[in-house]
PDB file of C-alpha atoms in Angstrom:
ATOM      1  CA  UNK E  78      -9.282  10.151   3.126  1.00 53.00           C
ATOM      2  CA  UNK E  79     -11.804  13.000   3.061  1.00 90.00           C
ATOM      3  CA  UNK E  80     -12.003  13.300  -0.774  1.00 96.00           C
ATOM      4  CA  UNK E  81     -12.946   9.613  -0.995  1.00 97.00           C
ATOM      5  CA  UNK E  82     -15.789  10.215   1.469  1.00 96.00           C
ATOM      6  CA  UNK E  83     -16.942  13.458  -0.175  1.00 95.00           C
ATOM      7  CA  UNK E  84     -16.755  11.799  -3.606  1.00 96.00           C
ATOM      8  CA  UNK E  85     -18.814   8.891  -2.182  1.00 96.00           C
ATOM      9  CA  UNK E  86     -16.220   6.292  -3.223  1.00 97.00           C
ATOM     10  CA  UNK E  87     -16.284   5.303   0.445  1.00 97.00           C
ATOM     11  CA  UNK E  88     -19.840   4.088   0.771  1.00 95.00           C
ATOM     12  CA  UNK E  89     -20.654   3.383  -2.881  1.00 96.00           C
ATOM     13  CA  UNK E  90     -17.595   1.250  -3.686  1.00 97.00           C
ATOM     14  CA  UNK E  91     -15.671   0.476  -0.490  1.00 98.00           C
ATOM     15  CA  UNK E  92     -16.078   0.693   3.257  1.00 97.00           C
ATOM     16  CA  UNK E  93     -14.193   3.223   5.348  1.00 96.00           C
ATOM     17  CA  UNK E  94     -10.534   2.241   5.798  1.00 96.00           C
ATOM     18  CA  UNK E  95      -7.207   3.603   6.998  1.00 95.00           C
ATOM     19  CA  UNK E  96      -4.777   4.033   4.087  1.00 95.00           C
ATOM     20  CA  UNK E  97      -1.579   2.147   4.882  1.00 96.00           C
ATOM     21  CA  UNK E  98       0.137   1.943   1.491  1.00 97.00           C
ATOM     22  CA  UNK E  99       1.045   4.706  -0.943  1.00 97.00           C
ATOM     23  CA  UNK E 100      -0.162   4.179  -4.511  1.00 98.00           C
ATOM     24  CA  UNK E 101       0.569   6.420  -7.497  1.00 98.00           C
ATOM     25  CA  UNK E 102      -1.619   6.258 -10.630  1.00 98.00           C
ATOM     26  CA  UNK E 103      -0.521   8.155 -13.754  1.00 98.00           C
ATOM     27  CA  UNK E 104      -1.870   8.506 -17.281  1.00 98.00           C
ATOM     28  CA  UNK E 105       0.688   9.906 -19.741  1.00 94.00           C
ATOM     29  CA  UNK E 106       2.779  11.247 -16.826  1.00 94.00           C
ATOM     30  CA  UNK E 107      -0.267  13.039 -15.321  1.00 97.00           C
ATOM     31  CA  UNK E 108      -0.953  11.862 -11.789  1.00 98.00           C
ATOM     32  CA  UNK E 109      -4.482  10.940 -10.752  1.00 98.00           C
ATOM     33  CA  UNK E 110      -5.704  12.934  -7.749  1.00 97.00           C
ATOM     34  CA  UNK E 111      -9.073  12.401  -6.075  1.00 97.00           C
ATOM     35  CA  UNK E 112     -11.829  14.156  -7.986  1.00 96.00           C
ATOM     36  CA  UNK E 113      -9.701  15.527 -10.840  1.00 97.00           C
ATOM     37  CA  UNK E 114     -11.123  15.232 -14.337  1.00 96.00           C
ATOM     38  CA  UNK E 115      -9.596  13.278 -17.202  1.00 96.00           C
ATOM     39  CA  UNK E 116     -11.034  13.181 -20.706  1.00 94.00           C
ATOM     40  CA  UNK E 117     -11.739   9.754 -22.234  1.00 95.00           C
ATOM     41  CA  UNK E 118      -9.188  10.512 -24.970  1.00 94.00           C
ATOM     42  CA  UNK E 119      -6.451  10.830 -22.320  1.00 95.00           C
ATOM     43  CA  UNK E 120      -7.186   7.497 -20.600  1.00 97.00           C
ATOM     44  CA  UNK E 121      -7.267   5.156 -23.597  1.00 95.00           C
ATOM     45  CA  UNK E 122      -4.097   3.309 -22.569  1.00 96.00           C
ATOM     46  CA  UNK E 123      -3.818   1.600 -19.205  1.00 96.00           C
ATOM     47  CA  UNK E 124      -2.220   3.798 -16.547  1.00 98.00           C
ATOM     48  CA  UNK E 125       1.005   3.193 -14.681  1.00 98.00           C
ATOM     49  CA  UNK E 126       0.093   2.132 -11.162  1.00 98.00           C
ATOM     50  CA  UNK E 127       2.936   2.070  -8.641  1.00 98.00           C
ATOM     51  CA  UNK E 128       2.770   0.465  -5.215  1.00 98.00           C
ATOM     52  CA  UNK E 129       5.251   2.560  -3.291  1.00 96.00           C
ATOM     53  CA  UNK E 130       5.264   0.607  -0.025  1.00 93.00           C
ATOM     54  CA  UNK E 131       5.488  -2.971   1.171  1.00 87.00           C
ATOM     55  CA  UNK E 132       8.256  -5.273   0.015  1.00 90.00           C
ATOM     56  CA  UNK E 133       8.792  -7.894  -2.667  1.00 90.00           C
ATOM     57  CA  UNK E 134       7.267 -10.536  -0.371  1.00 93.00           C
ATOM     58  CA  UNK E 135       3.946  -8.694  -0.057  1.00 95.00           C
ATOM     59  CA  UNK E 136       1.425  -8.870  -2.917  1.00 97.00           C
ATOM     60  CA  UNK E 137      -1.411  -6.581  -3.897  1.00 98.00           C
ATOM     61  CA  UNK E 138      -4.591  -6.658  -5.983  1.00 98.00           C
ATOM     62  CA  UNK E 139      -5.638  -3.588  -7.973  1.00 98.00           C
ATOM     63  CA  UNK E 140      -9.234  -3.007  -9.052  1.00 98.00           C
ATOM     64  CA  UNK E 141     -10.486  -0.235 -11.360  1.00 98.00           C
ATOM     65  CA  UNK E 142     -14.240   0.214 -11.336  1.00 98.00           C
ATOM     66  CA  UNK E 143     -16.984   2.661 -12.396  1.00 98.00           C
ATOM     67  CA  UNK E 144     -19.817   2.872  -9.820  1.00 97.00           C
ATOM     68  CA  UNK E 145     -21.934   5.241 -11.965  1.00 97.00           C
ATOM     69  CA  UNK E 146     -23.347   2.906 -14.635  1.00 95.00           C
ATOM     70  CA  UNK E 147     -25.301   3.806 -16.706  1.00 94.00           C
ATOM     71  CA  UNK E 148     -25.373   7.332 -15.248  1.00 92.00           C
ATOM     72  CA  UNK E 149     -24.613   8.988 -11.908  1.00 93.00           C
ATOM     73  CA  UNK E 150     -28.198  10.149 -11.300  1.00 92.00           C
ATOM     74  CA  UNK E 151     -29.524   6.560 -11.513  1.00 92.00           C
ATOM     75  CA  UNK E 152     -26.646   4.062 -11.276  1.00 91.00           C
ATOM     76  CA  UNK E 153     -28.965   1.029 -11.198  1.00 90.00           C
ATOM     77  CA  UNK E 154     -26.343  -1.183 -12.883  1.00 90.00           C
ATOM     78  CA  UNK E 155     -23.910  -0.172 -10.122  1.00 87.00           C
ATOM     79  CA  UNK E 156     -20.288  -0.986 -10.732  1.00 96.00           C
ATOM     80  CA  UNK E 157     -18.725  -1.837 -14.072  1.00 97.00           C
ATOM     81  CA  UNK E 158     -15.335  -3.478 -13.767  1.00 98.00           C
ATOM     82  CA  UNK E 159     -12.585  -1.934 -15.912  1.00 98.00           C
ATOM     83  CA  UNK E 160      -9.428  -3.722 -14.744  1.00 98.00           C
ATOM     84  CA  UNK E 161      -8.003  -6.202 -12.244  1.00 98.00           C
ATOM     85  CA  UNK E 162      -4.317  -6.898 -11.669  1.00 98.00           C
ATOM     86  CA  UNK E 163      -3.295  -9.373  -8.956  1.00 98.00           C
ATOM     87  CA  UNK E 164      -0.022 -10.532  -7.425  1.00 98.00           C
ATOM     88  CA  UNK E 165       1.631  -7.091  -7.699  1.00 98.00           C
ATOM     89  CA  UNK E 166       4.796  -7.216  -5.555  1.00 97.00           C
ATOM     90  CA  UNK E 167       5.264  -4.324  -3.126  1.00 96.00           C
ATOM     91  CA  UNK E 168       7.580  -1.492  -4.242  1.00 96.00           C
ATOM     92  CA  UNK E 169       6.874  -2.275  -7.943  1.00 97.00           C
ATOM     93  CA  UNK E 170       4.112  -1.412 -10.406  1.00 97.00           C
ATOM     94  CA  UNK E 171       1.147  -3.201 -11.998  1.00 98.00           C
ATOM     95  CA  UNK E 172       3.254  -4.460 -14.926  1.00 97.00           C
ATOM     96  CA  UNK E 173       4.882  -6.896 -12.462  1.00 97.00           C
ATOM     97  CA  UNK E 174       1.487  -8.358 -11.528  1.00 98.00           C
ATOM     98  CA  UNK E 175      -0.901 -10.715 -13.282  1.00 98.00           C
ATOM     99  CA  UNK E 176      -3.568  -8.983 -15.393  1.00 98.00           C
ATOM    100  CA  UNK E 177      -6.654 -10.979 -14.481  1.00 97.00           C
ATOM    101  CA  UNK E 178      -9.159  -8.719 -16.276  1.00 98.00           C
ATOM    102  CA  UNK E 179      -7.784  -6.662 -19.176  1.00 98.00           C
ATOM    103  CA  UNK E 180      -7.942  -2.866 -19.107  1.00 98.00           C
ATOM    104  CA  UNK E 181     -11.121  -1.411 -20.596  1.00 97.00           C
ATOM    105  CA  UNK E 182     -11.013   2.290 -21.343  1.00 95.00           C
ATOM    106  CA  UNK E 183     -13.612   4.560 -19.738  1.00 95.00           C
ATOM    107  CA  UNK E 184     -16.506   5.444 -22.071  1.00 92.00           C
ATOM    108  CA  UNK E 185     -19.092   7.349 -20.010  1.00 94.00           C
ATOM    109  CA  UNK E 186     -22.228   8.209 -21.978  1.00 90.00           C
ATOM    110  CA  UNK E 187     -24.377  10.066 -19.442  1.00 92.00           C
ATOM    111  CA  UNK E 188     -23.077  12.524 -16.862  1.00 94.00           C
ATOM    112  CA  UNK E 189     -19.831  12.610 -14.907  1.00 96.00           C
ATOM    113  CA  UNK E 190     -18.604   9.170 -13.859  1.00 97.00           C
ATOM    114  CA  UNK E 191     -16.170   8.292 -11.085  1.00 98.00           C
ATOM    115  CA  UNK E 192     -13.442   5.797 -11.903  1.00 98.00           C
ATOM    116  CA  UNK E 193     -11.904   4.329  -8.761  1.00 98.00           C
ATOM    117  CA  UNK E 194      -8.607   2.516  -8.304  1.00 98.00           C
ATOM    118  CA  UNK E 195      -8.723   0.344  -5.188  1.00 98.00           C
ATOM    119  CA  UNK E 196      -5.660  -1.466  -3.843  1.00 98.00           C
ATOM    120  CA  UNK E 197      -5.873  -4.478  -1.511  1.00 98.00           C
ATOM    121  CA  UNK E 198      -3.116  -6.430   0.223  1.00 97.00           C
ATOM    122  CA  UNK E 199      -3.335 -10.147  -0.571  1.00 96.00           C
ATOM    123  CA  UNK E 200      -2.796 -12.803   2.104  1.00 93.00           C
ATOM    124  CA  UNK E 201      -0.595 -14.691  -0.342  1.00 92.00           C
ATOM    125  CA  UNK E 202       0.185 -14.914  -4.042  1.00 94.00           C
ATOM    126  CA  UNK E 203      -2.110 -16.690  -6.509  1.00 93.00           C
ATOM    127  CA  UNK E 204      -5.219 -16.711  -4.308  1.00 93.00           C
ATOM    128  CA  UNK E 205      -7.517 -14.254  -6.140  1.00 96.00           C
ATOM    129  CA  UNK E 206     -10.239 -15.749  -8.366  1.00 96.00           C
ATOM    130  CA  UNK E 207     -11.500 -13.702 -11.349  1.00 95.00           C
ATOM    131  CA  UNK E 208     -15.121 -12.491 -11.365  1.00 96.00           C
ATOM    132  CA  UNK E 209     -17.685 -14.004 -13.743  1.00 95.00           C
ATOM    133  CA  UNK E 210     -18.524 -10.679 -15.383  1.00 96.00           C
ATOM    134  CA  UNK E 211     -17.499  -7.030 -15.646  1.00 97.00           C
ATOM    135  CA  UNK E 212     -21.153  -5.960 -15.332  1.00 96.00           C
ATOM    136  CA  UNK E 213     -22.825  -5.479 -11.954  1.00 96.00           C
ATOM    137  CA  UNK E 214     -19.470  -5.958 -10.257  1.00 97.00           C
ATOM    138  CA  UNK E 215     -19.268  -5.312  -6.514  1.00 97.00           C
ATOM    139  CA  UNK E 216     -15.852  -4.408  -5.109  1.00 98.00           C
ATOM    140  CA  UNK E 217     -16.935  -5.122  -1.521  1.00 98.00           C
ATOM    141  CA  UNK E 218     -18.243  -8.601  -2.389  1.00 97.00           C
ATOM    142  CA  UNK E 219     -15.183  -9.393  -4.535  1.00 98.00           C
ATOM    143  CA  UNK E 220     -12.889  -8.408  -1.654  1.00 98.00           C
ATOM    144  CA  UNK E 221     -14.923 -10.526   0.764  1.00 97.00           C
ATOM    145  CA  UNK E 222     -15.008 -13.570  -1.564  1.00 97.00           C
ATOM    146  CA  UNK E 223     -11.226 -13.394  -2.019  1.00 97.00           C
ATOM    147  CA  UNK E 224     -10.409 -12.643   1.648  1.00 96.00           C
ATOM    148  CA  UNK E 225      -8.780  -9.318   0.741  1.00 97.00           C
ATOM    149  CA  UNK E 226     -10.113  -7.400   3.746  1.00 96.00           C
ATOM    150  CA  UNK E 227     -10.308  -3.626   3.644  1.00 97.00           C
ATOM    151  CA  UNK E 228      -8.416  -1.607   1.003  1.00 98.00           C
ATOM    152  CA  UNK E 229      -4.953  -0.265   1.761  1.00 98.00           C
ATOM    153  CA  UNK E 230      -5.128   2.585  -0.788  1.00 98.00           C
ATOM    154  CA  UNK E 231      -7.621   4.200  -3.158  1.00 98.00           C
ATOM    155  CA  UNK E 232      -7.857   7.102  -5.595  1.00 98.00           C
ATOM    156  CA  UNK E 233     -10.473   8.157  -8.142  1.00 98.00           C
ATOM    157  CA  UNK E 234     -10.924  10.507 -11.064  1.00 98.00           C
ATOM    158  CA  UNK E 235     -13.945  11.945 -12.830  1.00 98.00           C
ATOM    159  CA  UNK E 236     -14.620  11.465 -16.527  1.00 97.00           C
ATOM    160  CA  UNK E 237     -17.432  12.489 -18.852  1.00 95.00           C
ATOM    161  CA  UNK E 238     -18.229  12.086 -22.505  1.00 91.00           C
ATOM    162  CA  UNK E 239     -16.186  14.301 -24.786  1.00 86.00           C
ATOM    163  CA  UNK E 240     -17.727  16.358 -27.531  1.00 75.00           C
ATOM    164  CA  UNK E 241     -15.799  16.747 -30.785  1.00 65.00           C
ATOM    165  CA  UNK E 242     -15.046  20.367 -29.854  1.00 60.00           C
ATOM    166  CA  UNK E 243     -13.469  19.343 -26.514  1.00 56.00           C
ATOM    167  CA  UNK E 244     -11.085  16.905 -28.217  1.00 54.00           C
ATOM    168  CA  UNK E 245      -9.480  19.625 -30.317  1.00 49.00           C
TER     169      UNK E 245
END
């Protein structure tokens, strides 16, 4: 839990919680660990997100958000929503869920942005309502509005704009 606090994901995006479900996020077979850096060119396709716990009768909602819009030194636009998948059965991955908001690849322009994956346990299937907009999204409010409670898992990575030289 400490990296989420140090990286200010707890506080800026979600409230403090006790992780109770294991989640594995991978881009091109590279696992996402808290605070590791990925280049925008390596996160163009949606990641594989596995829910490793629960059972087929439990359902989860996955949110991917960027709390550093437009830039980390002055994130006055707060969160930008990149992806929502609902109704993910336990012990499966996001492809078994319902993609409510399509994956939008990270394109940070200014500074190093955090991209957080937050997993919530749903009370029951088919109960999550999509947000009106990707802009000025608030994970805490979305969770409250959809009675999702506190997260059960979270992980984040850092990403910054690539120069042409870095892509080579």
